[in-house]
Amino acid sequence: MRDVLAELARRVAAGEVVGVGTVVATFSSAPRPPGAAMLVGGDGDVVGSVSGGCVEGAVYELAREVVVAGPPVLRRYGVTDDDAFAVGLTCGGIIDVYVEAVSAASFPELPDVLGTVRAEEPVAVATIVEHPGWTGRRLVVWPDRVAGDVPSARARDAIADDARGLLAAGRSATLHYGPDGQRRGEGMAVFVNSFEPPPRLLVFGAIDFAAALARLGAFLGYRVTVCDARPVFATRSRFPDAEVVVDWPHRYLAEQADAGRVDGRTVVAVLTHDPKFDVPLLEVALRLKLGYVGAMGSRRTHDDRVRRLRAAGLAEDELAGLASPIGLDLGARTPEETAVSIAAEIIALRWGGGGDRLTRTTGSIHRAPGVV
C-alpha cells in the first residue's frame, strides 16, 4: 500500500471513488506479501499489484463492481491441482484479497495517514474485513492517538493495542476477535496495515561504490545516508539519492544510536577500507543491535581489520556479526555490480535465502523473515 498511497490520496482528494484491492493474508508460496495493493480508478487505470499478474484481472473486475455496487468483498484466490490455470495462483499459493471502494467520505483520515507516512513517522490502518455489520469500518492508529469509526469501545481498545504491537514490529497482519472485540472468539477479522518508517542504510565512505550502493538502497526502499569525514568527497552532487553527512563515521553512528535513530532493521555498509575510519566505526557498529554490518576490503584487509578489532576488545560473538568481505560471491567488478552483490547479501539475510541459484535448490522459494 505504501507504493500506491500517494496516488490513492491524490485521486480521492480530486473527488474520485477508487476501487482498492489489498492482500490481507497469504498462504504457502504467495507472490506478494500482506499489504500489497492495487488501485482501479474511475477511468479504468490500474496502479499497483496484488499478485504479480496471476489474479490481477479478476481483482480488477471485482474492484469495478464494488465501486458501483458499494459493499466491500473479501475474496480468496488459490489453485487446485486439477485446474491450475483457472483464476488463481499458478505458483500454488493462496491469497485473501479485500476489495473496497475508497472515497473522501469512507476514508476521511487518508490525508493524515499520507502526511504521517511522508514525515517518516509510524501509523497503522486497521480495517475490519469481516464482521456481521461492521465490515469496511476503519481505525487509524498512531503511537499516541486513534481515529476512526469502530463503534465499540471494547473493539477499539483491542484493535488499537494490537495494531501498535504490529506497528512496533513492522508487520502487517490479519487479526481475529469476537464480534465485539473479544480476545477469544470468532466473527471479526481486522487487517492491520503497518506503515513504519523506512529502514535506514548507512553508507560510510564517500567513494564510487558508495554512490552505486546509495542508488540501489534508495530503489529498495531504504532511507540512505552517506557519511564521510572528508568534505571534498561527501557532497550532495555526488550522492543525489542520499542524505550526506560530513563527520567522523564512528562519532556519527554513536550519536545516531544515542538518539534512537538506528534499530534492528538498520543496515551499515563500511566502504572506507581505511583502518583509521573503519576500525573505530566497527567498534561502535558491532556492539549495537543492527540488522546488518558489512565492511569492504580484501581478505588481507579483513584479517588485519579483525586483528585490530580483537585488540580493541571486541569479543568473538561480536565479531561474528561482521559481514566481511562484504557481499555475495557474484563475480562483481564494477561499483554497480558490487552494489548488487552487497544488496543481495542483505536481502538473503533478511529473508533467510542461501544465495544459491534457484535451479539448484528445492522447496519453497519464499521464506520467513530472517535478520535484516
Short mmCIF file of C-alpha atoms in Angstrom, two decimals:
data_model
loop_
_atom_site.label_atom_id
_atom_site.label_comp_id
_atom_site.label_asym_id
_atom_site.label_seq_id
_atom_site.Cartn_x
_atom_site.Cartn_y
_atom_site.Cartn_z
CA MET A 1 0.00 0.00 0.00
CA ARG A 2 2.88 2.37 0.66
CA ASP A 3 3.67 2.24 -3.09
CA VAL A 4 0.21 3.45 -4.11
CA LEU A 5 -0.77 5.58 -1.12
CA ALA A 6 0.10 8.95 -2.66
CA GLU A 7 -1.80 8.14 -5.87
CA LEU A 8 -4.81 6.98 -3.85
CA ALA A 9 -4.82 10.20 -1.82
CA ARG A 10 -4.50 12.32 -4.95
CA ARG A 11 -7.45 10.67 -6.65
CA VAL A 12 -9.63 10.74 -3.54
CA ALA A 13 -8.83 14.42 -2.96
CA ALA A 14 -10.00 15.09 -6.52
CA GLY A 15 -13.39 13.59 -5.65
CA GLU A 16 -12.84 10.20 -7.26
CA VAL A 17 -14.12 6.91 -5.88
CA VAL A 18 -11.31 4.37 -6.22
CA GLY A 19 -11.53 0.59 -6.13
CA VAL A 20 -8.77 -0.81 -3.93
CA GLY A 21 -7.75 -4.45 -3.64
CA THR A 22 -5.42 -5.27 -0.74
CA VAL A 23 -3.74 -8.56 0.10
CA VAL A 24 -4.73 -9.23 3.72
CA ALA A 25 -3.46 -12.80 4.16
CA THR A 26 -1.18 -15.22 2.32
CA PHE A 27 -0.63 -18.96 2.48
CA SER A 28 2.15 -21.07 1.00
CA SER A 29 4.09 -19.58 -1.93
CA ALA A 30 2.18 -16.32 -2.39
CA PRO A 31 3.88 -13.87 -4.77
CA ARG A 32 3.18 -10.66 -2.79
CA PRO A 33 3.01 -10.03 0.97
CA PRO A 34 0.12 -8.73 3.09
CA GLY A 35 -0.37 -5.04 2.38
CA ALA A 36 0.31 -5.26 -1.36
CA ALA A 37 -2.39 -3.22 -3.08
CA MET A 38 -3.88 -2.42 -6.47
CA LEU A 39 -5.92 0.67 -7.33
CA VAL A 40 -8.58 0.78 -10.03
CA GLY A 41 -9.55 4.33 -10.92
CA GLY A 42 -12.82 5.54 -12.34
CA ASP A 43 -11.12 5.90 -15.70
CA GLY A 44 -10.08 2.25 -15.61
CA ASP A 45 -6.41 2.96 -14.89
CA VAL A 46 -4.58 0.45 -12.71
CA VAL A 47 -1.82 1.26 -10.24
CA GLY A 48 -0.04 -1.38 -8.18
CA SER A 49 -0.37 -5.14 -7.98
CA VAL A 50 -1.70 -7.82 -5.64
CA SER A 51 -0.18 -10.93 -7.19
CA GLY A 52 2.40 -10.09 -9.82
CA GLY A 53 -0.08 -10.92 -12.57
CA CYS A 54 -1.83 -14.14 -11.53
CA VAL A 55 -5.18 -12.73 -10.40
CA GLU A 56 -4.96 -9.09 -11.42
CA GLY A 57 -7.73 -9.41 -13.99
CA ALA A 58 -10.19 -10.91 -11.52
CA VAL A 59 -9.40 -8.29 -8.87
CA TYR A 60 -9.75 -5.54 -11.49
CA GLU A 61 -13.27 -6.65 -12.41
CA LEU A 62 -14.25 -7.09 -8.77
CA ALA A 63 -12.95 -3.64 -7.88
CA ARG A 64 -15.02 -2.04 -10.63
CA GLU A 65 -18.10 -3.91 -9.40
CA VAL A 66 -17.52 -2.80 -5.81
CA VAL A 67 -17.18 0.85 -6.84
CA VAL A 68 -20.62 0.61 -8.49
CA ALA A 69 -22.39 -1.69 -6.02
CA GLY A 70 -20.82 -0.44 -2.78
CA PRO A 71 -20.33 -3.29 -0.28
CA PRO A 72 -16.70 -4.44 0.17
CA VAL A 73 -15.75 -8.03 -0.59
CA LEU A 74 -13.21 -10.42 0.93
CA ARG A 75 -12.23 -12.93 -1.75
CA ARG A 76 -9.82 -15.88 -1.62
CA TYR A 77 -7.73 -16.75 -4.67
CA GLY A 78 -5.89 -20.04 -4.84
CA VAL A 79 -5.24 -23.00 -7.07
CA THR A 80 -6.33 -26.61 -7.28
CA ASP A 81 -4.34 -29.47 -8.75
CA ASP A 82 -6.96 -30.20 -11.39
CA ASP A 83 -7.44 -26.60 -12.52
CA ALA A 84 -4.08 -24.94 -12.17
CA PHE A 85 -4.67 -22.25 -14.79
CA ALA A 86 -8.09 -21.05 -13.68
CA VAL A 87 -8.32 -17.68 -11.96
CA GLY A 88 -5.82 -18.29 -9.22
CA LEU A 89 -2.18 -18.58 -8.35
CA THR A 90 -0.27 -20.88 -10.63
CA CYS A 91 2.60 -20.82 -8.11
CA GLY A 92 0.44 -22.90 -5.76
CA GLY A 93 -0.18 -20.28 -3.10
CA ILE A 94 -3.34 -18.74 -1.69
CA ILE A 95 -4.10 -15.08 -1.03
CA ASP A 96 -7.04 -13.32 0.58
CA VAL A 97 -7.80 -10.01 -1.12
CA TYR A 98 -10.06 -7.39 0.41
CA VAL A 99 -11.68 -5.18 -2.23
CA GLU A 100 -13.35 -1.90 -1.27
CA ALA A 101 -14.40 1.45 -2.69
CA VAL A 102 -12.41 4.31 -1.14
CA SER A 103 -13.65 7.89 -1.18
CA ALA A 104 -13.25 11.03 0.89
CA ALA A 105 -16.39 10.05 2.80
CA SER A 106 -15.31 6.47 3.52
CA PHE A 107 -11.72 7.33 4.48
CA PRO A 108 -11.57 10.91 5.85
CA GLU A 109 -8.30 10.15 7.68
CA LEU A 110 -6.45 9.39 4.44
CA PRO A 111 -4.71 12.80 4.17
CA ASP A 112 -3.45 12.46 7.75
CA VAL A 113 -2.16 8.96 7.02
CA LEU A 114 -0.29 10.19 3.94
CA GLY A 115 1.17 13.10 5.87
CA THR A 116 2.39 10.79 8.62
CA VAL A 117 4.00 8.42 6.13
CA ARG A 118 5.70 11.29 4.31
CA ALA A 119 7.03 12.55 7.63
CA GLU A 120 8.52 9.06 8.16
CA GLU A 121 6.53 8.56 11.34
CA PRO A 122 4.69 5.35 12.29
CA VAL A 123 0.98 4.82 11.66
CA ALA A 124 -1.23 1.75 11.21
CA VAL A 125 -4.53 1.46 9.36
CA ALA A 126 -6.80 -1.23 10.79
CA THR A 127 -9.71 -2.20 8.54
CA ILE A 128 -12.48 -4.58 9.52
CA VAL A 129 -12.57 -7.00 6.61
CA GLU A 130 -15.05 -9.49 8.06
CA HIS A 131 -17.94 -8.85 10.50
CA PRO A 132 -21.74 -9.25 10.54
CA GLY A 133 -22.30 -5.48 10.49
CA TRP A 134 -19.02 -3.55 10.65
CA THR A 135 -17.19 -4.65 7.50
CA GLY A 136 -15.39 -1.69 5.98
CA ARG A 137 -15.10 0.33 9.18
CA ARG A 138 -11.63 1.57 9.90
CA LEU A 139 -9.37 2.61 12.74
CA VAL A 140 -6.21 4.68 12.20
CA VAL A 141 -3.69 4.12 14.98
CA TRP A 142 -0.76 6.36 15.83
CA PRO A 143 1.53 5.75 18.82
CA ASP A 144 -0.28 8.49 20.76
CA ARG A 145 -3.81 8.66 19.34
CA VAL A 146 -6.57 6.86 17.46
CA ALA A 147 -9.13 7.97 14.86
CA GLY A 148 -11.87 6.10 13.03
CA ASP A 149 -15.39 4.77 13.17
CA VAL A 150 -15.28 1.44 15.04
CA PRO A 151 -18.46 1.72 17.14
CA SER A 152 -17.48 -0.41 20.16
CA ALA A 153 -15.07 0.96 22.78
CA ARG A 154 -14.04 -2.58 23.62
CA ALA A 155 -13.22 -3.37 19.99
CA ARG A 156 -11.43 -0.04 19.55
CA ASP A 157 -9.19 -0.68 22.54
CA ALA A 158 -8.35 -4.24 21.49
CA ILE A 159 -7.61 -3.29 17.88
CA ALA A 160 -5.55 -0.24 18.87
CA ASP A 161 -3.43 -2.21 21.33
CA ASP A 162 -2.72 -5.00 18.85
CA ALA A 163 -2.13 -2.59 15.97
CA ARG A 164 0.52 -0.76 17.99
CA GLY A 165 2.21 -4.08 18.67
CA LEU A 166 2.31 -4.91 14.96
CA LEU A 167 3.48 -1.41 14.14
CA ALA A 168 6.36 -1.66 16.60
CA ALA A 169 7.39 -4.94 14.95
CA GLY A 170 7.00 -3.52 11.43
CA ARG A 171 4.42 -6.16 10.50
CA SER A 172 1.10 -6.15 8.67
CA ALA A 173 -1.32 -8.96 9.51
CA THR A 174 -4.95 -10.01 9.89
CA LEU A 175 -6.18 -10.27 13.49
CA HIS A 176 -9.24 -12.17 14.70
CA TYR A 177 -11.65 -11.29 17.50
CA GLY A 178 -15.11 -11.99 18.74
CA PRO A 179 -17.84 -9.76 17.26
CA ASP A 180 -17.35 -7.11 19.97
CA GLY A 181 -13.57 -7.27 20.11
CA GLN A 182 -13.32 -10.23 22.47
CA ARG A 183 -9.78 -11.60 22.58
CA ARG A 184 -11.13 -15.12 22.31
CA GLY A 185 -13.79 -15.71 19.76
CA GLU A 186 -14.71 -15.53 16.12
CA GLY A 187 -16.77 -13.23 13.99
CA MET A 188 -14.46 -10.29 13.29
CA ALA A 189 -11.32 -10.15 11.15
CA VAL A 190 -9.23 -6.97 11.09
CA PHE A 191 -6.40 -6.28 8.68
CA VAL A 192 -3.70 -4.06 10.17
CA ASN A 193 -1.57 -2.34 7.54
CA SER A 194 1.56 -1.03 9.23
CA PHE A 195 3.37 1.99 7.84
CA GLU A 196 6.52 2.05 9.92
CA PRO A 197 9.31 4.46 8.94
CA PRO A 198 11.56 3.06 6.19
CA PRO A 199 14.69 1.22 7.35
CA ARG A 200 17.99 3.07 7.21
CA LEU A 201 21.03 2.29 5.09
CA LEU A 202 24.13 4.00 6.48
CA VAL A 203 26.98 4.01 3.98
CA PHE A 204 30.36 5.07 5.31
CA GLY A 205 32.98 6.16 2.80
CA ALA A 206 32.20 8.64 0.00
CA ILE A 207 33.55 6.60 -2.89
CA ASP A 208 32.16 5.43 -6.24
CA PHE A 209 30.99 2.16 -4.70
CA ALA A 210 29.03 4.20 -2.16
CA ALA A 211 27.29 6.15 -4.91
CA ALA A 212 26.17 2.94 -6.58
CA LEU A 213 25.01 1.42 -3.29
CA ALA A 214 23.14 4.60 -2.36
CA ARG A 215 21.20 4.47 -5.64
CA LEU A 216 20.32 0.82 -5.17
CA GLY A 217 19.46 1.27 -1.49
CA ALA A 218 17.02 4.07 -2.31
CA PHE A 219 15.49 1.86 -5.01
CA LEU A 220 14.98 -0.90 -2.41
CA GLY A 221 13.15 1.46 -0.07
CA TYR A 222 15.88 2.40 2.40
CA ARG A 223 16.44 5.89 3.72
CA VAL A 224 20.07 6.27 2.72
CA THR A 225 22.75 8.31 4.48
CA VAL A 226 26.31 8.63 3.20
CA CYS A 227 28.82 9.72 5.83
CA ASP A 228 32.47 10.65 5.41
CA ALA A 229 34.84 12.89 7.35
CA ARG A 230 36.25 14.42 4.13
CA PRO A 231 34.04 17.29 2.88
CA VAL A 232 35.68 17.37 -0.55
CA PHE A 233 34.23 13.90 -1.27
CA ALA A 234 30.99 13.95 0.76
CA THR A 235 28.92 16.26 -1.45
CA ARG A 236 25.24 16.30 -2.38
CA SER A 237 26.07 16.39 -6.09
CA ARG A 238 27.91 13.07 -5.84
CA PHE A 239 25.13 11.41 -3.85
CA PRO A 240 21.77 12.77 -5.03
CA ASP A 241 19.89 9.72 -3.68
CA ALA A 242 21.11 10.13 -0.10
CA GLU A 243 21.39 12.39 2.88
CA VAL A 244 25.05 13.43 3.04
CA VAL A 245 26.81 13.93 6.39
CA VAL A 246 30.32 15.24 6.92
CA ASP A 247 31.53 13.77 10.21
CA TRP A 248 33.80 11.13 11.62
CA PRO A 249 31.93 7.86 10.96
CA HIS A 250 32.22 6.39 14.47
CA ARG A 251 31.07 9.64 16.05
CA TYR A 252 28.07 9.97 13.73
CA LEU A 253 26.93 6.38 14.31
CA ALA A 254 27.28 6.72 18.08
CA GLU A 255 25.22 9.92 18.01
CA GLN A 256 22.52 8.23 15.91
CA ALA A 257 22.40 5.31 18.33
CA ASP A 258 22.17 7.59 21.37
CA ALA A 259 19.29 9.43 19.70
CA GLY A 260 17.41 6.18 18.97
CA ARG A 261 17.68 6.60 15.21
CA VAL A 262 19.04 3.12 14.45
CA ASP A 263 17.37 -0.20 15.15
CA GLY A 264 17.30 -3.86 14.24
CA ARG A 265 16.44 -3.04 10.61
CA THR A 266 19.36 -0.64 10.12
CA VAL A 267 22.00 -1.63 7.56
CA VAL A 268 25.58 -0.39 7.91
CA ALA A 269 28.00 -0.67 4.96
CA VAL A 270 31.60 0.31 5.71
CA LEU A 271 33.29 1.04 2.39
CA THR A 272 36.28 3.09 3.55
CA HIS A 273 38.72 0.14 3.98
CA ASP A 274 40.96 2.54 5.90
CA PRO A 275 41.82 1.45 9.46
CA LYS A 276 41.65 4.96 10.92
CA PHE A 277 38.00 5.18 9.82
CA ASP A 278 36.63 1.66 9.80
CA VAL A 279 38.09 0.18 13.00
CA PRO A 280 36.63 2.83 15.36
CA LEU A 281 33.38 2.70 13.37
CA LEU A 282 33.12 -1.09 13.59
CA GLU A 283 33.83 -0.95 17.32
CA VAL A 284 30.60 1.03 17.63
CA ALA A 285 28.56 -0.82 14.99
CA LEU A 286 29.28 -4.36 16.16
CA ARG A 287 28.18 -3.52 19.70
CA LEU A 288 24.78 -2.29 18.53
CA LYS A 289 21.80 -4.48 17.65
CA LEU A 290 21.71 -3.67 13.95
CA GLY A 291 20.28 -5.66 11.07
CA TYR A 292 23.50 -5.89 9.08
CA VAL A 293 27.09 -4.70 9.36
CA GLY A 294 29.34 -5.25 6.34
CA ALA A 295 32.82 -4.00 5.54
CA MET A 296 34.59 -3.80 2.19
CA GLY A 297 38.15 -4.93 1.62
CA SER A 298 40.39 -7.76 0.51
CA ARG A 299 40.90 -10.86 2.61
CA ARG A 300 44.22 -9.44 3.76
CA THR A 301 42.42 -6.24 4.80
CA HIS A 302 39.80 -8.32 6.57
CA ASP A 303 42.39 -10.28 8.54
CA ASP A 304 44.15 -7.08 9.60
CA ARG A 305 40.82 -5.47 10.50
CA VAL A 306 39.77 -8.40 12.68
CA ARG A 307 43.13 -8.38 14.43
CA ARG A 308 42.72 -4.69 15.22
CA LEU A 309 39.17 -5.21 16.44
CA ARG A 310 40.24 -8.01 18.76
CA ALA A 311 42.97 -5.76 20.11
CA ALA A 312 40.30 -3.12 20.73
CA GLY A 313 38.41 -5.57 22.94
CA LEU A 314 35.67 -6.95 20.74
CA ALA A 315 34.53 -10.44 21.68
CA GLU A 316 34.21 -13.32 19.23
CA ASP A 317 30.41 -13.22 19.29
CA GLU A 318 30.53 -9.53 18.36
CA LEU A 319 32.97 -10.20 15.53
CA ALA A 320 30.65 -12.94 14.25
CA GLY A 321 28.17 -10.20 13.28
CA LEU A 322 30.58 -8.74 10.73
CA ALA A 323 29.98 -9.49 7.04
CA SER A 324 33.49 -9.17 5.64
CA PRO A 325 34.49 -9.24 2.86
CA ILE A 326 31.14 -7.62 2.15
CA GLY A 327 28.60 -9.06 -0.31
CA LEU A 328 27.83 -12.32 -2.07
CA ASP A 329 30.16 -14.07 -4.50
CA LEU A 330 28.68 -12.83 -7.79
CA GLY A 331 31.97 -12.16 -9.50
CA ALA A 332 31.20 -8.43 -9.30
CA ARG A 333 33.73 -5.97 -10.74
CA THR A 334 32.18 -2.56 -11.25
CA PRO A 335 30.75 -0.32 -8.49
CA GLU A 336 27.25 -1.09 -9.72
CA GLU A 337 27.85 -4.85 -9.75
CA THR A 338 29.41 -4.64 -6.29
CA ALA A 339 26.37 -2.75 -5.04
CA VAL A 340 24.16 -5.57 -6.32
CA SER A 341 26.41 -8.07 -4.52
CA ILE A 342 26.04 -6.18 -1.24
CA ALA A 343 22.28 -5.74 -1.66
CA ALA A 344 21.93 -9.43 -2.48
CA GLU A 345 23.62 -10.39 0.79
CA ILE A 346 21.35 -8.03 2.74
CA ILE A 347 18.24 -9.47 1.07
CA ALA A 348 19.40 -13.05 1.62
CA LEU A 349 19.94 -12.43 5.32
CA ARG A 350 16.62 -10.65 5.66
CA TRP A 351 14.57 -13.47 4.17
CA GLY A 352 16.74 -16.47 5.01
CA GLY A 353 17.99 -17.14 1.48
CA GLY A 354 21.18 -19.03 0.79
CA GLY A 355 22.34 -17.05 -2.22
CA ASP A 356 22.43 -20.11 -4.47
CA ARG A 357 20.81 -20.37 -7.90
CA LEU A 358 17.14 -21.38 -7.62
CA THR A 359 17.71 -24.03 -10.29
CA ARG A 360 19.91 -25.82 -7.74
CA THR A 361 17.53 -25.59 -4.78
CA THR A 362 14.30 -27.34 -3.81
CA GLY A 363 11.40 -26.43 -1.58
CA SER A 364 9.64 -23.12 -1.07
CA ILE A 365 11.00 -20.09 -2.91
CA HIS A 366 9.55 -17.57 -0.42
CA ARG A 367 10.75 -17.87 3.17
CA ALA A 368 10.01 -16.34 6.53
CA PRO A 369 11.88 -13.14 7.50
CA GLY A 370 15.43 -13.58 8.72
CA VAL A 371 17.76 -10.99 10.18
CA VAL A 372 17.61 -7.68 8.35
#
